[in-house]
C-alpha positions as a Markdown table, in Angstrom:
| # | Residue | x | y | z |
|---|---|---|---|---|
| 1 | Unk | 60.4 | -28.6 | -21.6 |
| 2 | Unk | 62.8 | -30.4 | -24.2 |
| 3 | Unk | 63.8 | -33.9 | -23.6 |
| 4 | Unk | 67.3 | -32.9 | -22.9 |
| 5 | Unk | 67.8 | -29.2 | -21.8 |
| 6 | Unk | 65.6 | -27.7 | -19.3 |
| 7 | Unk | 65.9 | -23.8 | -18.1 |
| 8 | Unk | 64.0 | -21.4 | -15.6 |
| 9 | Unk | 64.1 | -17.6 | -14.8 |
| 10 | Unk | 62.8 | -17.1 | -11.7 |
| 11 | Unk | 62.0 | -14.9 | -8.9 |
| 12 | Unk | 59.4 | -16.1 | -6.6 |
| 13 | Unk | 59.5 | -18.1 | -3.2 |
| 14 | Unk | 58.2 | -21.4 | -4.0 |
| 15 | Unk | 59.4 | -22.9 | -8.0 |
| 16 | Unk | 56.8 | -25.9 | -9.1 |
| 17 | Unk | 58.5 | -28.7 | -11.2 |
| 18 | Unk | 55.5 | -30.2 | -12.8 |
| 19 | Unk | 55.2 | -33.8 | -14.4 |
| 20 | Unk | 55.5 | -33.5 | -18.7 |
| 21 | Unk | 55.5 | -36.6 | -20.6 |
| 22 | Unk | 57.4 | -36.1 | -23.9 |
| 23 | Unk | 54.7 | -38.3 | -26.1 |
| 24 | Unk | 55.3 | -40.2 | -28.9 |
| 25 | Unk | 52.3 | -41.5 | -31.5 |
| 26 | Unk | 53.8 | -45.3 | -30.7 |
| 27 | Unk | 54.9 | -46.7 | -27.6 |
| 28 | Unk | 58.2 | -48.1 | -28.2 |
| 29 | Unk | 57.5 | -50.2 | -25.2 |
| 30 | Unk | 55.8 | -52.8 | -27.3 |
| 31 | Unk | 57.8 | -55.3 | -28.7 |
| 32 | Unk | 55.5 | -56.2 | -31.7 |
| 33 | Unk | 52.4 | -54.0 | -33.0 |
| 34 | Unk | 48.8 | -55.7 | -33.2 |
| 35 | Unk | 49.6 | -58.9 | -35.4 |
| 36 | Unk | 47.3 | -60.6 | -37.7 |
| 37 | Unk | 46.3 | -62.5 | -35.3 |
| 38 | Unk | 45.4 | -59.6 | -32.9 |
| 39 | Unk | 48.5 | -60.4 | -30.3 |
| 40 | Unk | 51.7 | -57.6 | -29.2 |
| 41 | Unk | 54.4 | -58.3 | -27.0 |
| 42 | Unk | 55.8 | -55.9 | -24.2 |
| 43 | Unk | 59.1 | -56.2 | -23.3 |
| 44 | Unk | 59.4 | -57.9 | -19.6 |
| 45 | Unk | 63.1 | -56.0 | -18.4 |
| 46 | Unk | 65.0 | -52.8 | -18.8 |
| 47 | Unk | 68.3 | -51.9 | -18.1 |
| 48 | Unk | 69.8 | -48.8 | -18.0 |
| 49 | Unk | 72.0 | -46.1 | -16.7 |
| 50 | Unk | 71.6 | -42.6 | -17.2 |
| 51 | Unk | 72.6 | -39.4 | -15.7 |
| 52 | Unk | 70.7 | -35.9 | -15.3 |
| 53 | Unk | 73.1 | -32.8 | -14.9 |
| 54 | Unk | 71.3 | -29.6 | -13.6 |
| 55 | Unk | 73.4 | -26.5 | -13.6 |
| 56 | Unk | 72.7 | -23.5 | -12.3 |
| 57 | Unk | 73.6 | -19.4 | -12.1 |
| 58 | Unk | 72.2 | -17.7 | -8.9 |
| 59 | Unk | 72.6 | -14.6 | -7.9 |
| 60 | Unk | 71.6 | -15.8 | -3.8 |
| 61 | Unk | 71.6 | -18.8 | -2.4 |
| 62 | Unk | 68.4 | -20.9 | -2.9 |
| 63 | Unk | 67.2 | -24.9 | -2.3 |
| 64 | Unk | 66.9 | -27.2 | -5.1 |
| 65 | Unk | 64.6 | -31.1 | -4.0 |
| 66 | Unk | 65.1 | -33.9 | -6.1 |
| 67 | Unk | 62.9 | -37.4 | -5.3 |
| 68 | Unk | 65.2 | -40.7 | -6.1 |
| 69 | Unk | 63.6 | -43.2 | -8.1 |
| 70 | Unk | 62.5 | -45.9 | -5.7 |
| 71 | Unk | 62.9 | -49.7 | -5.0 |
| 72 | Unk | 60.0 | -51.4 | -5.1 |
| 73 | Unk | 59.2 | -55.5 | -5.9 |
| 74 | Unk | 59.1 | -54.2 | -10.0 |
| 75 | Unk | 62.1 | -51.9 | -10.0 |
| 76 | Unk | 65.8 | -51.8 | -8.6 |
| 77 | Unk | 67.4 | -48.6 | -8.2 |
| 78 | Unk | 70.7 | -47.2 | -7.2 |
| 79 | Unk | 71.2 | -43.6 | -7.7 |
| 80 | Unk | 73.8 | -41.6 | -6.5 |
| 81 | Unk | 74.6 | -37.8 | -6.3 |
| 82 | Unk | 77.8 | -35.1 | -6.6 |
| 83 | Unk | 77.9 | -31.2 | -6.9 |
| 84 | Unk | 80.2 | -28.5 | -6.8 |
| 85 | Unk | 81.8 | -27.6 | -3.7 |
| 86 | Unk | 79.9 | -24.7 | -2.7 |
| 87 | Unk | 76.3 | -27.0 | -2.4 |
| 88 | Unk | 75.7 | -29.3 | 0.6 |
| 89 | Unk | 73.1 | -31.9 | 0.5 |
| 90 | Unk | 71.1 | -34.0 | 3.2 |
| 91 | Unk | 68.4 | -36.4 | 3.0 |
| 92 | Unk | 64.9 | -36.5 | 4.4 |
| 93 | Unk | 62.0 | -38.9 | 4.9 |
| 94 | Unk | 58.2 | -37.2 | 4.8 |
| 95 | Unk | 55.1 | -38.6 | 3.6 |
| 96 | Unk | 56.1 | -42.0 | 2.0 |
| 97 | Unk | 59.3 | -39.7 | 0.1 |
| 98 | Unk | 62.7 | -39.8 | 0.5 |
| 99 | Unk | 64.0 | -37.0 | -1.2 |
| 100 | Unk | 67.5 | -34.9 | -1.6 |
| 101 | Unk | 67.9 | -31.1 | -0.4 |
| 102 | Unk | 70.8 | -29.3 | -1.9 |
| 103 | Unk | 71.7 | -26.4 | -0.8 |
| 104 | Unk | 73.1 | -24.1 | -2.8 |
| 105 | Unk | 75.0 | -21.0 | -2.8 |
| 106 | Unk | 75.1 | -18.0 | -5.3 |
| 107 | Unk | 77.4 | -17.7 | -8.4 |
| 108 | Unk | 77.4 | -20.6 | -10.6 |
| 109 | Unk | 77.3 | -24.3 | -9.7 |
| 110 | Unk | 75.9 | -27.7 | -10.7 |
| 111 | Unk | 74.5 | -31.0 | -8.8 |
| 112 | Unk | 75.1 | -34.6 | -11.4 |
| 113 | Unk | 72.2 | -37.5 | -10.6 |
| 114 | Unk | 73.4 | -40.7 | -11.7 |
| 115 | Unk | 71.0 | -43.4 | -12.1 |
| 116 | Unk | 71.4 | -47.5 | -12.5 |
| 117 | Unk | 68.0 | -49.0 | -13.2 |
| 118 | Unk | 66.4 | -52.3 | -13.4 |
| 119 | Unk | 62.6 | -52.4 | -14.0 |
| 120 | Unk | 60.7 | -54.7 | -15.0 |
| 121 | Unk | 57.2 | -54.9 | -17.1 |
| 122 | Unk | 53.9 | -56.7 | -16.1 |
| 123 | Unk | 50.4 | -57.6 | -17.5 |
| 124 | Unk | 47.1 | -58.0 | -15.2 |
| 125 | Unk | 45.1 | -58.7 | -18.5 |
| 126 | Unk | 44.6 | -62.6 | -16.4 |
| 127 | Unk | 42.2 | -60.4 | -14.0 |
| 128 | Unk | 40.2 | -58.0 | -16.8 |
| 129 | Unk | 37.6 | -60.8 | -16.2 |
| 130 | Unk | 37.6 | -60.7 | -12.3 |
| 131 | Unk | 34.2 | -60.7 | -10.7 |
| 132 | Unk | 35.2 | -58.1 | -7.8 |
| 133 | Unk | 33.2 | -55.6 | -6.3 |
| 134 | Unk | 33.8 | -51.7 | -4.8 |
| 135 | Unk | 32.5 | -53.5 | -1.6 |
| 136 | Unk | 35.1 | -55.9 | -2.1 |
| 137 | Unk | 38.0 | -53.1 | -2.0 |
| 138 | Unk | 40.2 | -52.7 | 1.3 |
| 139 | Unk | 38.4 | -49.7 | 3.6 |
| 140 | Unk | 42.3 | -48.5 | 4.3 |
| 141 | Unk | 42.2 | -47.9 | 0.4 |
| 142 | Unk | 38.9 | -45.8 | 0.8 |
| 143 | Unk | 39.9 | -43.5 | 3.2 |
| 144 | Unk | 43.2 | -43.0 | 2.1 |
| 145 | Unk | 41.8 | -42.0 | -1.5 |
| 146 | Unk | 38.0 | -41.4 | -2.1 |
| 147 | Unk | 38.2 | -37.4 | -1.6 |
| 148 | Unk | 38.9 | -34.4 | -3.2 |
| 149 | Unk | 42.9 | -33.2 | -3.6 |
| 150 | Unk | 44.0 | -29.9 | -3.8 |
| 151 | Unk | 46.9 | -28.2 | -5.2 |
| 152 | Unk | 47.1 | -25.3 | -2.9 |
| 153 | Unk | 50.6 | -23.7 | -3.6 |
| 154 | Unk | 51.6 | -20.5 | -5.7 |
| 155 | Unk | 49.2 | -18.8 | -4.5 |
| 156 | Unk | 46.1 | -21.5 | -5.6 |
| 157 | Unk | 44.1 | -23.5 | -4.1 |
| 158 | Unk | 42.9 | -26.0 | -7.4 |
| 159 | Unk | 40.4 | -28.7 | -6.7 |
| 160 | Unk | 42.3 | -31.0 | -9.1 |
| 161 | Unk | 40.9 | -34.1 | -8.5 |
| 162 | Unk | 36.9 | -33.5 | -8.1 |
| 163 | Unk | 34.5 | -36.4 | -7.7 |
| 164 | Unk | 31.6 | -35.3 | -6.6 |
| 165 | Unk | 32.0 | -33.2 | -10.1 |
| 166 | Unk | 32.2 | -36.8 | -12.5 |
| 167 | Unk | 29.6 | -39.0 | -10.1 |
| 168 | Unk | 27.0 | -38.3 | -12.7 |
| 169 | Unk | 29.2 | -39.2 | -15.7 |
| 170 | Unk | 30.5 | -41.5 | -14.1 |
| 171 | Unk | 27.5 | -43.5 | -13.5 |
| 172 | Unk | 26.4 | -42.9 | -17.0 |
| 173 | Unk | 29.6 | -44.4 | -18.0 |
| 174 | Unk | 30.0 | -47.5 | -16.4 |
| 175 | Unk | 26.0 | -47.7 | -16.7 |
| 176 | Unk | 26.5 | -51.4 | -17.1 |
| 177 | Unk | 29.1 | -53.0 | -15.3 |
| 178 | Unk | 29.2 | -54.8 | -12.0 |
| 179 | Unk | 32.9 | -55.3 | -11.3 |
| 180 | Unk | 35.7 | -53.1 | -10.6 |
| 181 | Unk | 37.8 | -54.3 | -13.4 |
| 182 | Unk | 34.6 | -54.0 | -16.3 |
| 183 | Unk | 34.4 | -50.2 | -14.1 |
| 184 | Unk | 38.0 | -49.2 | -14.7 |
| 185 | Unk | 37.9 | -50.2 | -18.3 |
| 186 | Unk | 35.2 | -48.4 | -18.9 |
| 187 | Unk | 36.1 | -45.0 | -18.0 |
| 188 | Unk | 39.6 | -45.7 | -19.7 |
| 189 | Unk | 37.9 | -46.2 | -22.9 |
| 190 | Unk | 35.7 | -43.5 | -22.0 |
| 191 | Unk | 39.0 | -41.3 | -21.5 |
| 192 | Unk | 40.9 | -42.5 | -24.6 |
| 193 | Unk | 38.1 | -41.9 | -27.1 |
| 194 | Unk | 37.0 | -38.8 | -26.0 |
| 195 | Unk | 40.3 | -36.8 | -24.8 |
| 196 | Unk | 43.3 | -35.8 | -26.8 |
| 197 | Unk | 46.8 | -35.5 | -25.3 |
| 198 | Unk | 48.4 | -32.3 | -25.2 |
| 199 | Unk | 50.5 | -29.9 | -22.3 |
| 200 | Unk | 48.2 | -27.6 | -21.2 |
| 201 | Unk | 49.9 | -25.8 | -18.2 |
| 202 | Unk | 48.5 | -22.5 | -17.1 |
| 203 | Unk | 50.0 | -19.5 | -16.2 |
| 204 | Unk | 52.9 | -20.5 | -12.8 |
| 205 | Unk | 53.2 | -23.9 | -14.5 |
| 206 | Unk | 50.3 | -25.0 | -12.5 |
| 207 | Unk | 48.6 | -28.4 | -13.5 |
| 208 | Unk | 45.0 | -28.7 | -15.1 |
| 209 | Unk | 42.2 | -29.6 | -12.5 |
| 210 | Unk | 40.2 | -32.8 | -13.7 |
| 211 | Unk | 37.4 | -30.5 | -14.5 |
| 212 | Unk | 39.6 | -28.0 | -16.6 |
| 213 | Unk | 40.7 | -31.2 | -18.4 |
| 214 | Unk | 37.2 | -32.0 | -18.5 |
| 215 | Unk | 36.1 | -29.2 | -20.1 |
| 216 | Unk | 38.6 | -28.7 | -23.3 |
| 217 | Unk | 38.9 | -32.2 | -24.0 |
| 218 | Unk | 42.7 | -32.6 | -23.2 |
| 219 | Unk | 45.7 | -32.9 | -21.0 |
| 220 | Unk | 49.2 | -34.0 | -20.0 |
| 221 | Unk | 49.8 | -37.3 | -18.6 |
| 222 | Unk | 49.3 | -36.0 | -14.6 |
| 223 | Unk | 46.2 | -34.0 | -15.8 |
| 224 | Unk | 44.6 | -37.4 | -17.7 |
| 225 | Unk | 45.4 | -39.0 | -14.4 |
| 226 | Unk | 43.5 | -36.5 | -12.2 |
| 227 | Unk | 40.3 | -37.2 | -14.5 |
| 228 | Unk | 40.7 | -40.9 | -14.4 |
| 229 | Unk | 41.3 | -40.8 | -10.3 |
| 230 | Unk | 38.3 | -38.4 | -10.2 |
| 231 | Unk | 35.5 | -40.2 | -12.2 |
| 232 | Unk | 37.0 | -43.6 | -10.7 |
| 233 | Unk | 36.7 | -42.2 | -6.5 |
| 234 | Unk | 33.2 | -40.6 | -7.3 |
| 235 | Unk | 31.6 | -44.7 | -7.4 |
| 236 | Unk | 33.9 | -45.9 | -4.6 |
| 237 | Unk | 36.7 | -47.1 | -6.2 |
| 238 | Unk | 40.3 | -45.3 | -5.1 |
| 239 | Unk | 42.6 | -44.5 | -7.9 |
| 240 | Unk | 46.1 | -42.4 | -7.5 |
| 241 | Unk | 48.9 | -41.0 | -9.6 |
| 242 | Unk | 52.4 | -42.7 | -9.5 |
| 243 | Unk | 54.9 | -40.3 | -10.8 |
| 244 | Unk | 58.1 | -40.7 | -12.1 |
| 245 | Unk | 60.1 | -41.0 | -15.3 |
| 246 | Unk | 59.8 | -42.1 | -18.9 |
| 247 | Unk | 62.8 | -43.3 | -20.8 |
| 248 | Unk | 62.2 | -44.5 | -24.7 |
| 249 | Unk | 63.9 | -45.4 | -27.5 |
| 250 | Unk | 62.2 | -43.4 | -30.9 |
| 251 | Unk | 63.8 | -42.7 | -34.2 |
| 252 | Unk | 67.3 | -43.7 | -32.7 |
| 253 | Unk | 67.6 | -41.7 | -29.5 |
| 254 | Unk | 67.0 | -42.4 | -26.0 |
| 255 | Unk | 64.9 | -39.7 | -24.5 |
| 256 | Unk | 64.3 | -39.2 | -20.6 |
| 257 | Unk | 61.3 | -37.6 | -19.7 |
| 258 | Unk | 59.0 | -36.8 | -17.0 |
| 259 | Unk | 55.9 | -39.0 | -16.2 |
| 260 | Unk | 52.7 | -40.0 | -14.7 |
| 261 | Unk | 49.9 | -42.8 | -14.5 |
| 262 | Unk | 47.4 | -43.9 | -12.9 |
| 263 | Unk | 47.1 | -47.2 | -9.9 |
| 264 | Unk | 44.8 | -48.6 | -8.7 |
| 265 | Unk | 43.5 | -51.5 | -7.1 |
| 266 | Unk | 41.1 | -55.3 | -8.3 |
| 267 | Unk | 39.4 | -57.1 | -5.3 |
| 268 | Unk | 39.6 | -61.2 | -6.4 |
| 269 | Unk | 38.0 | -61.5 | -3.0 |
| 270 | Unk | 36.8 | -59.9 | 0.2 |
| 271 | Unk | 40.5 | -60.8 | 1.1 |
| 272 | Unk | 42.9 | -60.2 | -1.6 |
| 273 | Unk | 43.2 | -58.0 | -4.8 |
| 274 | Unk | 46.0 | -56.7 | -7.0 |
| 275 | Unk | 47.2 | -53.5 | -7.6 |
| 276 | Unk | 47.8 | -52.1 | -11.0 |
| 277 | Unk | 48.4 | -50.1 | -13.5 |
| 278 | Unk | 46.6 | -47.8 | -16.0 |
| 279 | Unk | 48.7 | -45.2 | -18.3 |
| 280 | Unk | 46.1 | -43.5 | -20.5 |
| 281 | Unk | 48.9 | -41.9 | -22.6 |
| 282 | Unk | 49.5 | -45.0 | -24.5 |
| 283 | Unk | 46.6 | -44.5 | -26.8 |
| 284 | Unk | 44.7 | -41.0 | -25.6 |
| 285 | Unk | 43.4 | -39.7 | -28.9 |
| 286 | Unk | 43.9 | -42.8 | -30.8 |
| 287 | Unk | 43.1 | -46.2 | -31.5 |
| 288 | Unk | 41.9 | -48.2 | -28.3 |
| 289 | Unk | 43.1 | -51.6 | -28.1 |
| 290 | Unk | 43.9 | -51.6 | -24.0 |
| 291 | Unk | 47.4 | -51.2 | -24.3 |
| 292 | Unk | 47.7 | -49.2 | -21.3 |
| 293 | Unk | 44.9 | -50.8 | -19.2 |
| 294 | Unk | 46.5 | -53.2 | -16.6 |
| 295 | Unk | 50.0 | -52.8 | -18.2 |
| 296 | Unk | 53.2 | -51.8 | -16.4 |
| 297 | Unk | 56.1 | -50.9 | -19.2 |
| 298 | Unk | 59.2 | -51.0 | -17.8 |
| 299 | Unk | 60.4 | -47.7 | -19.6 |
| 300 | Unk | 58.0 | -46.3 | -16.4 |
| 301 | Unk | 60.2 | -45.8 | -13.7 |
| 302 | Unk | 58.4 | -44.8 | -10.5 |
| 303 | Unk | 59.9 | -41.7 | -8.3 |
| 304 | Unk | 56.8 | -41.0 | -6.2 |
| 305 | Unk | 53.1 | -43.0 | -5.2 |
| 306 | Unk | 50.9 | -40.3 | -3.9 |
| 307 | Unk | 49.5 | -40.8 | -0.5 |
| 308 | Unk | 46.0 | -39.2 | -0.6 |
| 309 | Unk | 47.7 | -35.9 | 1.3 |
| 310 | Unk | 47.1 | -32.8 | -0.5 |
| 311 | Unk | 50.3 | -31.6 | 1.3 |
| 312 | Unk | 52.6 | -34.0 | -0.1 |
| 313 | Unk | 51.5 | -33.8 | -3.4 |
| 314 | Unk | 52.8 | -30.2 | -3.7 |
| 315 | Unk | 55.7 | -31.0 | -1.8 |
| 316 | Unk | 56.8 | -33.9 | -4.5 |
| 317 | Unk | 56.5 | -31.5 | -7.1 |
| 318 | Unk | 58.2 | -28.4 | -5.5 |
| 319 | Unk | 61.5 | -28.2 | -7.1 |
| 320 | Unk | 63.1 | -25.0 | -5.8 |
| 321 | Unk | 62.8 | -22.7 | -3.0 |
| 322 | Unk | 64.6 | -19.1 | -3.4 |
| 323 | Unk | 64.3 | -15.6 | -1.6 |
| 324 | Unk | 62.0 | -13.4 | -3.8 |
| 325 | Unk | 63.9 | -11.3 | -6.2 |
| 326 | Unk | 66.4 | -13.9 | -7.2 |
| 327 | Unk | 67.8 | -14.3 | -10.2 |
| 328 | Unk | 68.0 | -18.1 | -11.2 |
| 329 | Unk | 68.8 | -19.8 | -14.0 |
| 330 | Unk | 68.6 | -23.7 | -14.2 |
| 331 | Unk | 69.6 | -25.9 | -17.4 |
| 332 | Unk | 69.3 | -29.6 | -17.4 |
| 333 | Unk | 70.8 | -32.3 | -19.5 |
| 334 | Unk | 70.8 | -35.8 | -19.5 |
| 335 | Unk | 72.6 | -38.7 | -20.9 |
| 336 | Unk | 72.0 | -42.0 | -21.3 |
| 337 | Unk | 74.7 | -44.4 | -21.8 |
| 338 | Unk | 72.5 | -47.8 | -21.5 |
| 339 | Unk | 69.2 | -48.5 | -22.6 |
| 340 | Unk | 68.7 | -52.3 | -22.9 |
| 341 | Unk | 65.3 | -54.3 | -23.3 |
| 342 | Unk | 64.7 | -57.4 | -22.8 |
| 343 | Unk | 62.6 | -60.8 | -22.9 |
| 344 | Unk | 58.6 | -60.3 | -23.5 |
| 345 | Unk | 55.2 | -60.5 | -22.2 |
| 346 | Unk | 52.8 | -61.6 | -24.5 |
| 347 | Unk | 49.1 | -59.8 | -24.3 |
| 348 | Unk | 46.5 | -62.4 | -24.4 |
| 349 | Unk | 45.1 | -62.9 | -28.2 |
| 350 | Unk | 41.5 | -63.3 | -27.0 |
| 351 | Unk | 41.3 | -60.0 | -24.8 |
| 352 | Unk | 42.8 | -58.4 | -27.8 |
| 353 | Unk | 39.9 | -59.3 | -30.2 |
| 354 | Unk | 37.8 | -58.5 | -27.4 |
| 355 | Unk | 38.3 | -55.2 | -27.7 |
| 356 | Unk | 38.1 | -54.6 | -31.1 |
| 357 | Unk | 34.7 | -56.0 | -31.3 |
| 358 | Unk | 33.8 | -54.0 | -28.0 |
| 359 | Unk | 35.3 | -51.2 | -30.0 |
| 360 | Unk | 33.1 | -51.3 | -32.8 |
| 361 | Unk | 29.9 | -51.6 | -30.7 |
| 362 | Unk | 30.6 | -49.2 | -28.2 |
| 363 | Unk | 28.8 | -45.4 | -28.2 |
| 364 | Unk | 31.6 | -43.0 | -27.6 |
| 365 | Unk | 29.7 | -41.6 | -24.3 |
């Protein structure tokens, strides 16, 4: 899919809209690169307005979903919708979503999303050192998480994240770590230096399973995630996907993209934890320096947390439903006419050298 149009022939019952991050070799969400002395800065706030236009040329009348970004304690949203007059539109609640439903009639039309943003960046590099425990982590967490998901639509029923699959890597990997946070940071550098990043979509523009992913040595951002969340659940500790959008800043242009990562949660205690965030996209392939362990960017802007319900998951990323035979085309293009960061948060120096001596000793498993 580019950055800016996106188009679809179809003529099936159910249409799939599945997460692509556009990827670029350098985040532009850091400030500064690695310094001399090892430090980077991320930027703390962005601010930004942009709007997605989706047309479309039907020859019946068909459904289109779209999921709102949210509001959450690290992002403000307001986002607001118009059409043409011959689609309607009504809101609904289900499984931690709120999502539109247009309905829309045949012959040509179009639905305009317009979206004011405020998000804002966060390091929990101050917790890399935590002594927690997978005992430690909330049983609520467990159940909601540590199992198999399935992406049973289109006609498949994919086992895409598979623990009982990684337990034995998985054990190898983290081999020597105690805590949750020396656990998670192993199988992110496990990830990073072994996996390269690439969209790998099969045939129906259905995701990768973790084992897939697994197996080729590569994957999308939603497809890393599902490996991650995989080897992660199979030693107790719960992992899921956040999905949502990427805006960025490269060579000049703003681009909008689609998105995915990883969250997860640190015990500090038998009674309290954070939750964070892992994007394995930040350096997949590349040179790991833990820029996208315990990082939020604010150019991640969150549409969606899964819930642990095989059900929903499909549901988020269904994008169309149509009578079979239609013919449907679908173009999008989006504008941005703000794109403003701000302030910084600086990574700690230390943790930074840490890595690049743990770097240097480590065995790519």
């Amino acid at each position: 899919m580019s950055a800016v149009i996106k188009g679809i022939a179809v003529a099936i019952v159910v249409i799939l809209a599945i997460t692509t991050l556009y990827y670029f070799v350098e985040n532009p969400g850091i400030l500064n690169g690695v310094t001399s002395s090892g430090s980077y800065q991320v930027p703390s706030v962005l601010t930004t307005s942009f709007s997605r236009n989706f047309t479309f040329a039907s020859s019946e009348s068909f459904t289109f979903y779209l999921t709102p970004t949210v509001n959450d304690a690290l992002q403000q949203s307001q986002v607001s919708n118009s059409h043409s007059h011959d689609v309607s539109v009504t809101t609904d609640t289900s499984d931690n979503r709120t999502y539109w439903k247009f309905s829309v009639g045949a012959g040509n039309s179009y639905v305009d999303i317009n979206y004011n943003i405020t998000s804002y960046g966060k390091s929990w590099q101050n917790i890399e050192n935590s002594t927690g425990v997978p005992s430690q982590i909330p049983e609520f967490l467990k159940a909601e998480y540590d199992h198999h998901e399935y992406f049973n639509a289109s006609g498949t029923n994919l086992e895409v994240i598979n623990p009982s699959f990684f337990r034995n890597l998985t054990l190898k990997v983290t081999s020597n770590d105690t805590t949750v946070a020396e656990m998670l940071r192993s199988i992110y550098n496990y990830i990073v230096g072994n996996y390269n990043y690439n969209i790998t979509y099969n045939l129906g523009n259905v995701p990768l399973s973790a084992q897939q992913v697994y197996q080729i040595k590569e994957g999308d951002c939603e497809e890393l995630s599902y490996l991650f969340e995989s080897m992660s659940r199979s030693i107790g500790i719960p992992s899921w996907t956040q999905y949502g959008l990427l805006i960025q800043e490269t060579g000049g242009q703003v681009r909008l993209g689609e998105h995915a990562w990883v969250q997860t949660y640190i015990p500090l205690s038998n009674s309290s934890g954070n939750y964070v965030n892992i994007d394995l996209t930040v350096e997949v392939g590349g040179q790991d320096l833990g820029r996208g362990f315990l990082v939020k960017y604010p150019n991640s802007i969150v549409e969606w947390t899964d819930n642990g319900n095989s059900s929903a998951m499909v549901a988020y990323h269904t994008e169309l439903t149509a009578p079979i035979g239609i013919h449907l085309t679908k173009e999008e293009n989006d504008t941005v006419s703000s794109f403003n960061q701000s302030g910084s948060i600086a990574l700690v120096q230390d943790n930074i050298f840490n890595l690049l001596m743990a770097n240097t000793s480590r065995e790519r498993r």
